[in-house]
Tab-separated table of C-alpha atoms and ligand atoms in Angstrom:
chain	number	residue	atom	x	y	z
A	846	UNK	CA	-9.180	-48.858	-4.121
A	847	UNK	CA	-9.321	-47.663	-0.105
A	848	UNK	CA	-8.917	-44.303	-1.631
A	849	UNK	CA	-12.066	-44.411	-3.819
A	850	UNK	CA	-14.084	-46.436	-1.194
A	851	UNK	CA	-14.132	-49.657	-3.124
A	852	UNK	CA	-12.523	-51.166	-0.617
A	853	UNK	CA	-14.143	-50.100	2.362
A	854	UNK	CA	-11.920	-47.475	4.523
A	855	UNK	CA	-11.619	-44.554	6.748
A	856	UNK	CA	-11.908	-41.456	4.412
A	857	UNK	CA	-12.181	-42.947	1.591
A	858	UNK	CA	-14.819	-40.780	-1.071
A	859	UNK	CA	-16.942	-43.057	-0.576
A	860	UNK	CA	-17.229	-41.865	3.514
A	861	UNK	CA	-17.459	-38.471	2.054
A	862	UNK	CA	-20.515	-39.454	0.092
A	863	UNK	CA	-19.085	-38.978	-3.555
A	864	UNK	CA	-20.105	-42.448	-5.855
A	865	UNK	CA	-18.044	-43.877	-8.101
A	866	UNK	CA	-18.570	-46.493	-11.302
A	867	UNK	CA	-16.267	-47.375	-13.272
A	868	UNK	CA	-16.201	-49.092	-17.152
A	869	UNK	CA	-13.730	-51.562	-17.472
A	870	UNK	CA	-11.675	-51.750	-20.909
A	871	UNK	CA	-12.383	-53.823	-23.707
A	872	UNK	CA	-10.206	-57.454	-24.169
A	873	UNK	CA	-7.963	-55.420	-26.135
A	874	UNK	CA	-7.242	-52.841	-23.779
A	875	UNK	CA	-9.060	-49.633	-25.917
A	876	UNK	CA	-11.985	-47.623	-24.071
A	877	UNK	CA	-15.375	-49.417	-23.897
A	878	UNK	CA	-17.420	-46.182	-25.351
A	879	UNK	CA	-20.990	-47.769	-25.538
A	880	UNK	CA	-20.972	-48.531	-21.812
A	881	UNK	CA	-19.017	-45.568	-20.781
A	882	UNK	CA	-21.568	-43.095	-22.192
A	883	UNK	CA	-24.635	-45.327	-20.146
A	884	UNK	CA	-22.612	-44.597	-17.027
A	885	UNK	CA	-22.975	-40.875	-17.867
A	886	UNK	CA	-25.502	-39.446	-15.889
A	887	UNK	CA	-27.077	-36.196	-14.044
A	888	UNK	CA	-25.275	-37.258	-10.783
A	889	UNK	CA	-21.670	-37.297	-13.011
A	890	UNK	CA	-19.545	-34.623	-11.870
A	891	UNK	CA	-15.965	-35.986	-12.940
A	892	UNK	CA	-14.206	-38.939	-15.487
A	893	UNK	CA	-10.969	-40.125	-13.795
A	894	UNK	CA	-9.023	-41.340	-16.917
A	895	UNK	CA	-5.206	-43.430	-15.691
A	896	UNK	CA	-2.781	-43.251	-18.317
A	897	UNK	CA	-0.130	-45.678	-16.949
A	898	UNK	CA	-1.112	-49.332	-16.566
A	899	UNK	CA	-0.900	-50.149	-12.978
A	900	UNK	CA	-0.457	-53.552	-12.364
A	901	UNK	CA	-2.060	-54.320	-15.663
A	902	UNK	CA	-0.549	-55.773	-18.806
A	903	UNK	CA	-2.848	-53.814	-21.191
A	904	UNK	CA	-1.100	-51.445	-23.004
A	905	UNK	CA	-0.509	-47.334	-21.547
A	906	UNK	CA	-2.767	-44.865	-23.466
A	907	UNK	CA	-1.386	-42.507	-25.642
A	908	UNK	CA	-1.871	-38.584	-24.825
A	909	UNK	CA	-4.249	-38.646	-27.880
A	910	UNK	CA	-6.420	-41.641	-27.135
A	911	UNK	CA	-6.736	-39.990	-24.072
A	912	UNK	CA	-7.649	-36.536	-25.953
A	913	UNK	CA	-10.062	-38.526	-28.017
A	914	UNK	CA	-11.973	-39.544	-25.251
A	915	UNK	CA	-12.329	-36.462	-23.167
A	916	UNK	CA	-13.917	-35.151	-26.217
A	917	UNK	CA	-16.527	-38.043	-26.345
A	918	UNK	CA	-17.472	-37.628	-22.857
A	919	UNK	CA	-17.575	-33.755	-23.602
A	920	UNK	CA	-20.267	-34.490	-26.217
A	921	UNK	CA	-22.258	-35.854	-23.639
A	922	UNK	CA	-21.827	-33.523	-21.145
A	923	UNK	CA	-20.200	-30.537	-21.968
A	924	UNK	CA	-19.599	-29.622	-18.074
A	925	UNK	CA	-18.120	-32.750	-16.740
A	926	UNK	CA	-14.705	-32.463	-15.492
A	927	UNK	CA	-12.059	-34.529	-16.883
A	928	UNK	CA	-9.101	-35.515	-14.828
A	929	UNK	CA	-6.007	-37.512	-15.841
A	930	UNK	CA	-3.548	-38.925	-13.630
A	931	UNK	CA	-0.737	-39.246	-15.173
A	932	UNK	CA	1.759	-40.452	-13.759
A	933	UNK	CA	4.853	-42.134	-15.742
A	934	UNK	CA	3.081	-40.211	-18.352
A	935	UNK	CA	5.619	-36.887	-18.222
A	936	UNK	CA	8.208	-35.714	-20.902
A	937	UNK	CA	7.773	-39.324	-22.546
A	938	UNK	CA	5.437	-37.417	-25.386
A	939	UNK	CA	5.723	-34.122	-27.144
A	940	UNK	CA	2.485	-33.071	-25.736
A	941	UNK	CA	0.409	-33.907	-22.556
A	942	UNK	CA	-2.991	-34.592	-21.433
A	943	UNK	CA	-3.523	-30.983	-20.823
A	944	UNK	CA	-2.877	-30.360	-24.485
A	945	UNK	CA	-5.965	-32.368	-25.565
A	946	UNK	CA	-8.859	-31.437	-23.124
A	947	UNK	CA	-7.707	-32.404	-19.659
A	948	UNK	CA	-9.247	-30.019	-16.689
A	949	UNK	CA	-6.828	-31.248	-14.745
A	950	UNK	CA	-3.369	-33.543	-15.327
A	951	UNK	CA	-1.970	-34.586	-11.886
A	952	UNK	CA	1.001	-36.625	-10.968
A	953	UNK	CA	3.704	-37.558	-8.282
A	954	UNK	CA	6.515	-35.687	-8.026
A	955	UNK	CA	9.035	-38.808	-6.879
A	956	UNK	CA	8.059	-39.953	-10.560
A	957	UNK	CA	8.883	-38.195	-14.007
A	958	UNK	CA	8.497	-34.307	-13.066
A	959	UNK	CA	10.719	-34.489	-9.631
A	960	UNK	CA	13.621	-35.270	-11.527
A	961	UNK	CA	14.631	-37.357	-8.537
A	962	UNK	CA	14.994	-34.552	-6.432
A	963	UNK	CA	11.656	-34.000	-5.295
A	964	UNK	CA	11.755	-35.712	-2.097
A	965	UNK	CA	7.822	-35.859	-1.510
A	966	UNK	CA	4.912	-34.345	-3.360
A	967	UNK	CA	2.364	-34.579	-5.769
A	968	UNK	CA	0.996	-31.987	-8.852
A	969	UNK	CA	-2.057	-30.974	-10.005
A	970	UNK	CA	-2.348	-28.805	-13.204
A	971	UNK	CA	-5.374	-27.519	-15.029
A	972	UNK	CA	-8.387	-24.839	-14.491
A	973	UNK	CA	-7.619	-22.523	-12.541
A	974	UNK	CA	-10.794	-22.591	-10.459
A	975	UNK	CA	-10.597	-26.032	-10.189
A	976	UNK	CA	-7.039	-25.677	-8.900
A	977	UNK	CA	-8.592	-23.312	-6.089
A	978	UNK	CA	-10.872	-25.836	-5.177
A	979	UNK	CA	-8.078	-28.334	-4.417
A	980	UNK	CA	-6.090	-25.713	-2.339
A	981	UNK	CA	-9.413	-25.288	-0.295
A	982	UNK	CA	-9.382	-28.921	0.256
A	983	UNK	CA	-5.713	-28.870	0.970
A	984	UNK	CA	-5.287	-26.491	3.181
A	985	UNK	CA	-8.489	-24.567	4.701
A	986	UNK	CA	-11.710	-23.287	3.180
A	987	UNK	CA	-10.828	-19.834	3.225
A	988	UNK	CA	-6.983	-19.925	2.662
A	989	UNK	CA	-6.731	-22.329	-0.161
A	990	UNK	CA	-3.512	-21.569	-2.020
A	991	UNK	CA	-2.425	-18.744	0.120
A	992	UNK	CA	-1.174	-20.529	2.592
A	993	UNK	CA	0.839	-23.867	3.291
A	994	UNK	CA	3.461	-25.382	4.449
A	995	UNK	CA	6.399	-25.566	1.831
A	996	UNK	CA	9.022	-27.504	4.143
A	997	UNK	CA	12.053	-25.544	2.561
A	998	UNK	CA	11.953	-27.961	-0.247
A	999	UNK	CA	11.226	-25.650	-3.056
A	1000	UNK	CA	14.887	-25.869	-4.757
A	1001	UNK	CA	14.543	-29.549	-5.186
A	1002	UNK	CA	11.211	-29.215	-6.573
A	1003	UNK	CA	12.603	-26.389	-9.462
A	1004	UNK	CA	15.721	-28.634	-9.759
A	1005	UNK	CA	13.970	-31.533	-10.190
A	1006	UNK	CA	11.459	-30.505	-12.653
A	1007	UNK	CA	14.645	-28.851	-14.720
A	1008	UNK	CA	16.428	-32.132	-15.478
A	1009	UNK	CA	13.213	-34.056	-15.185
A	1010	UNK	CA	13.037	-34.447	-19.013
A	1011	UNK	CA	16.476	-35.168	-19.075
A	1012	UNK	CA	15.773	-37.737	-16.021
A	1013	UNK	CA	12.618	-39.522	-17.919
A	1014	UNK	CA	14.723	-40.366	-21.199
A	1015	UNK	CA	17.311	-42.193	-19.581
A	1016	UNK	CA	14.590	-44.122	-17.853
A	1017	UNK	CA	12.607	-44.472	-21.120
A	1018	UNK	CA	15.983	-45.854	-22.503
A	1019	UNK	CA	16.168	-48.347	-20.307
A	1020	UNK	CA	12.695	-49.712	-20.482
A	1021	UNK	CA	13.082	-50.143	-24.385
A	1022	UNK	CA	16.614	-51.866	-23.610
A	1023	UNK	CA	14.913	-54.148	-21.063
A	1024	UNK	CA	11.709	-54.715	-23.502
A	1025	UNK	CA	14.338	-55.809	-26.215
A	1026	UNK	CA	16.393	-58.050	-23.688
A	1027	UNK	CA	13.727	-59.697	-22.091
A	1028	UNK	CA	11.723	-60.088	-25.652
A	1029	UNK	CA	14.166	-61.585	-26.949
A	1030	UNK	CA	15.020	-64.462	-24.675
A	1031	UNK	CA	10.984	-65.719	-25.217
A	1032	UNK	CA	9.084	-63.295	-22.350
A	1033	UNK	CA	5.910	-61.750	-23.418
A	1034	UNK	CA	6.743	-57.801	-22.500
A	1035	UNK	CA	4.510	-55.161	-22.851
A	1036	UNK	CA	5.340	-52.699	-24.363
A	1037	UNK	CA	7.410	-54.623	-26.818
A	1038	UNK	CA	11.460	-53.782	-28.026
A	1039	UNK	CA	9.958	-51.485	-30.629
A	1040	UNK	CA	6.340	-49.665	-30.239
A	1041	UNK	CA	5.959	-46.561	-29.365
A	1042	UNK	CA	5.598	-45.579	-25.744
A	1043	UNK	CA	3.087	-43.396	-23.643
A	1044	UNK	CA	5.126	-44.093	-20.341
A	1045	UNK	CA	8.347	-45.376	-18.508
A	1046	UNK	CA	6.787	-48.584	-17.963
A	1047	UNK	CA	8.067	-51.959	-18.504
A	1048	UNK	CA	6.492	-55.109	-18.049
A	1049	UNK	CA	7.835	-58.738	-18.385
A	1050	UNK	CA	5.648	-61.340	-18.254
A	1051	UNK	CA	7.737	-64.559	-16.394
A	1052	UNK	CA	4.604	-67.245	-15.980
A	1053	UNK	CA	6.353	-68.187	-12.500
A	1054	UNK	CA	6.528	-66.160	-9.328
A	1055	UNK	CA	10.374	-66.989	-8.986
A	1056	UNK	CA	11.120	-64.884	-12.566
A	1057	UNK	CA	9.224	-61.749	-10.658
A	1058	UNK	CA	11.607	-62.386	-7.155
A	1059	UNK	CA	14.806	-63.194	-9.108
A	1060	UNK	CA	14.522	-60.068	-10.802
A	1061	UNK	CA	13.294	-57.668	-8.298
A	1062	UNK	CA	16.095	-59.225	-6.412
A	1063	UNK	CA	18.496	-58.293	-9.525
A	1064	UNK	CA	17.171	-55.021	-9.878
A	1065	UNK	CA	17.908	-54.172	-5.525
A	1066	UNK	CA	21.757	-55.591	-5.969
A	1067	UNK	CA	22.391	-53.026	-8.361
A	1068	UNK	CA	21.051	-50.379	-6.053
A	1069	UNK	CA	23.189	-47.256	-5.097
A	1070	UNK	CA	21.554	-47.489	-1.731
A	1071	UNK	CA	20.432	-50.431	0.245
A	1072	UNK	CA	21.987	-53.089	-2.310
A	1073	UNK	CA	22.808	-55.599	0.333
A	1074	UNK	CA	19.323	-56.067	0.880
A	1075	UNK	CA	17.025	-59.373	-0.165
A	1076	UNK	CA	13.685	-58.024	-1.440
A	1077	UNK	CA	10.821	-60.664	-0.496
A	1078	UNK	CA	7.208	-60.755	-1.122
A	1079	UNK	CA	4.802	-59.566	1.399
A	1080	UNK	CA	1.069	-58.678	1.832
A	1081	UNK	CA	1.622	-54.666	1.715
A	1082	UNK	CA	-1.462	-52.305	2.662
A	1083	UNK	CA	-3.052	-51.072	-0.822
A	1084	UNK	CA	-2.847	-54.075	-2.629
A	1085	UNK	CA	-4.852	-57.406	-2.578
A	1086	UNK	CA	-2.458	-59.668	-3.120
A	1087	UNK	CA	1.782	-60.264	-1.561
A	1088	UNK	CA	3.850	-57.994	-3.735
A	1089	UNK	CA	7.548	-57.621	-3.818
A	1090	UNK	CA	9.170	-54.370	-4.482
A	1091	UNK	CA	12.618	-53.741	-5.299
A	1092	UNK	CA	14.111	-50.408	-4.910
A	1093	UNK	CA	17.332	-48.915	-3.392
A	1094	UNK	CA	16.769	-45.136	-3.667
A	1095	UNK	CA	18.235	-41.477	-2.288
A	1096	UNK	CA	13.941	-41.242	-2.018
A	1097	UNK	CA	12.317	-43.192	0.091
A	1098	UNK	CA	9.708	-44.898	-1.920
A	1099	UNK	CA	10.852	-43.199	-5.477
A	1100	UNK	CA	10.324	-44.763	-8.725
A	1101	UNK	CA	11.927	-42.464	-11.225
A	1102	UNK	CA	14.413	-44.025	-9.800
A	1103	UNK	CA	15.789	-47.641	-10.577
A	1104	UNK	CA	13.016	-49.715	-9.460
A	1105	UNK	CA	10.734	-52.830	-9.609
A	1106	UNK	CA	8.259	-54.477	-8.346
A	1107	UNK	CA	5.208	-56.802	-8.735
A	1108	UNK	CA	2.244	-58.500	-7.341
A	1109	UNK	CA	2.926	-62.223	-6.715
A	1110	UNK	CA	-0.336	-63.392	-8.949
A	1111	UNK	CA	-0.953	-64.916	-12.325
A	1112	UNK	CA	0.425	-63.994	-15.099
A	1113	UNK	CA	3.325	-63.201	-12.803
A	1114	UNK	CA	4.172	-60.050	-14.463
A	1115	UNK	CA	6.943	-57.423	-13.282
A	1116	UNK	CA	6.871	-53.890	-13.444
A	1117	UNK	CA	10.124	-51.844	-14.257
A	1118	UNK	CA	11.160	-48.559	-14.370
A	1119	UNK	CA	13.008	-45.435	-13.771
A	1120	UNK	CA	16.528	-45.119	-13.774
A	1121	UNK	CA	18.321	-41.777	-13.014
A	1122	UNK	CA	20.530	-41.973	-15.596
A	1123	UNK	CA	21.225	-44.457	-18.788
A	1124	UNK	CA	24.093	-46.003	-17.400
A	1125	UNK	CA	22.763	-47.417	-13.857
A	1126	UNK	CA	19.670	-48.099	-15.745
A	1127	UNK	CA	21.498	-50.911	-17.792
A	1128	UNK	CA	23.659	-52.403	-14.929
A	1129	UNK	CA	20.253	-53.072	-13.259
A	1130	UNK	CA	18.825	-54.974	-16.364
A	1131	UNK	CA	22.048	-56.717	-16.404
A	1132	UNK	CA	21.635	-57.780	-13.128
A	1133	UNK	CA	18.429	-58.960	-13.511
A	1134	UNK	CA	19.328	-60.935	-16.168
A	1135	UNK	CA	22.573	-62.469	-13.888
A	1136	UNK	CA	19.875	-63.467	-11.071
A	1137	UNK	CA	17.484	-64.842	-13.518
A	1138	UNK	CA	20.330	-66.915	-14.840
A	1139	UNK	CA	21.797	-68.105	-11.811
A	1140	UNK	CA	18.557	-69.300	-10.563
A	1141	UNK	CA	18.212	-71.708	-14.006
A	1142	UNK	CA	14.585	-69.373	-15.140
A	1143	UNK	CA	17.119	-68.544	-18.343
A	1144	UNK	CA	19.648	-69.989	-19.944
A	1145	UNK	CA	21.737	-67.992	-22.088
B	409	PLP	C1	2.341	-43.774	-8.184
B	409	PLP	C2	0.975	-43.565	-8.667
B	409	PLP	C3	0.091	-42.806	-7.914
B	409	PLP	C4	0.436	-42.255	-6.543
B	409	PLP	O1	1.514	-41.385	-6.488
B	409	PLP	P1	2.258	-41.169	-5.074
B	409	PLP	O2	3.115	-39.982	-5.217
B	409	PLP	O3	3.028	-42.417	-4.814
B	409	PLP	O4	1.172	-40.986	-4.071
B	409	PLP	C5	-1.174	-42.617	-8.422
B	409	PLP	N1	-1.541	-43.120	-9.619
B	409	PLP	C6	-0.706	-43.846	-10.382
B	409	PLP	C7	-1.153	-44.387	-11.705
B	409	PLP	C8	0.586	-44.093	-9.938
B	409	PLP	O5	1.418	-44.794	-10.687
């Protein structure tokens, strides 16, 4: 929200002059397409489309709702630039938002495509002139792509995105595990035990802030790094209400790997995911579930 200027900050787009509407989704979660082709208009340069949720419970889109609705805005305006972020989004379908439309597909590297490896960065993928235009911004008018700094961390980065796939199945296992755990002992989770997914996402729906603490704290015991710590919810910059996060990672800040986290506001919802591997994926369920027990929230 400080990015796009909604939230008034230094250099947000907003500062720079670039406007920005937005249509909200429909009470079922599917794209609003009356409204969003009146907010089509001469000044409309770009349509930012988010494929994971956030910190919603609606459902993720799939790649080909997505596809379906770069090519309504298309048929509006054949020039407009569609970008997708989509993050959470990689390896967890056969094909990807740049397979139906997308100018460009960007992403964070200590997600899905870093493998867990990457220890910073971001991707962008698409056109190639519009992939110039972001080097320009990167770096220096003039320079763009031929320059920058690469901080020796190239090998992680080809690494990374080599067992990425690999990486993103064991944490797409463990969502569906924790969607069937958590689905069955009453907890609205979205998505549930058995659709099919557009992400790594899992959210669990506790009604109570103590079920979103009890199992972030769950969740950090099981850590390979940090375990001993108590997670506890605070009011962190970017988000308007006290969130806790839980997450005991080789990467500062990663969430491919085993992580959780959630804003402390109705309907008290967490969101889970990553896991390197299968394995650590399911102890940190289990331990959830142990915390969640032990504090009376379920009984077994
Ligand atoms: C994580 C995330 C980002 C930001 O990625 P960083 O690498 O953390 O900057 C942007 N959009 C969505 C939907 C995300 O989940």
């Amino acid at each position: 929200e400080e990015v796009i200027g909604i939230r008034p900050s230094n250099g947000s787009l907003a500062e720079y002059g670039i406007s920005y509407s937005q249509v909200d989704l429909l009470a079922d979660g599917t794209f609003d397409y009356e409204n969003i082709k009146k907010a089509i208009n001469d000044k409309t340069k770009m349509v930012a489309i988010q494929r994971s949720k956030g910190y919603q419970t609606r459902p993720s889109f799939s790649v080909k709702q997505i596809g379906e609705l770069i090519t309504f805005v298309k048929g509006i305006k054949p020039d407009l630039v569609c970008m997708v972020d989509n993050c959470y989004g990689e390896f967890v379908e056969t094909i990807e938002p740049s397979d139906v439309g997308a100018d460009m597909t960007v992403g964070s590297l200590i997600k899905n495509p870093g493998g867990g490896l990457a220890p910073i960065g971001g991707y962008i993928a698409g056109r190639e002139d519009l992939i110039d235009a972001c080097g320009y911004r990167l770096t220096s008018p003039g320079l763009g792509r031929e320059v920058g700094a690469s901080l020796g961390v190239m090998k992680y980065f080809y690494q990374g995105l080599f067992l990425a796939p690999t990486v993103s199945a064991s944490a797409l296992k463990g969502a569906i595990f924790a969607a069937n755990i958590y689905e069955k002992l009453g907890f609205p989770v979205i998505p549930n035990g058995t659709e099919s997914r557009h992400d790594i996402i899992q959210a669990v729906e506790f009604g109570i802030p103590e079920g979103v603490i009890e199992f972030c704290k769950g969740i950090q015991a099981a850590a390979p790094v940090d375990s001993y710590v108590t997670p506890e919810p605070w009011p962190m910059p970017g988000y308007d209400s006290d969130v806790i996060m839980a997450a005991g990672a080789f990467v500062q800040g990663s969430s491919i790997e085993l992580s959780a986290d959630g804003p402390i506001k109705p309907p008290y919802a967490v969101y889970f995911q990553g896991g390197l591997t299968w394995p650590h994926a399911k102890l940190g369920i289990l331990m959830s579930l142990e915390y969640l027990v032990r504090a009376g929230i379920v009984t077994l």
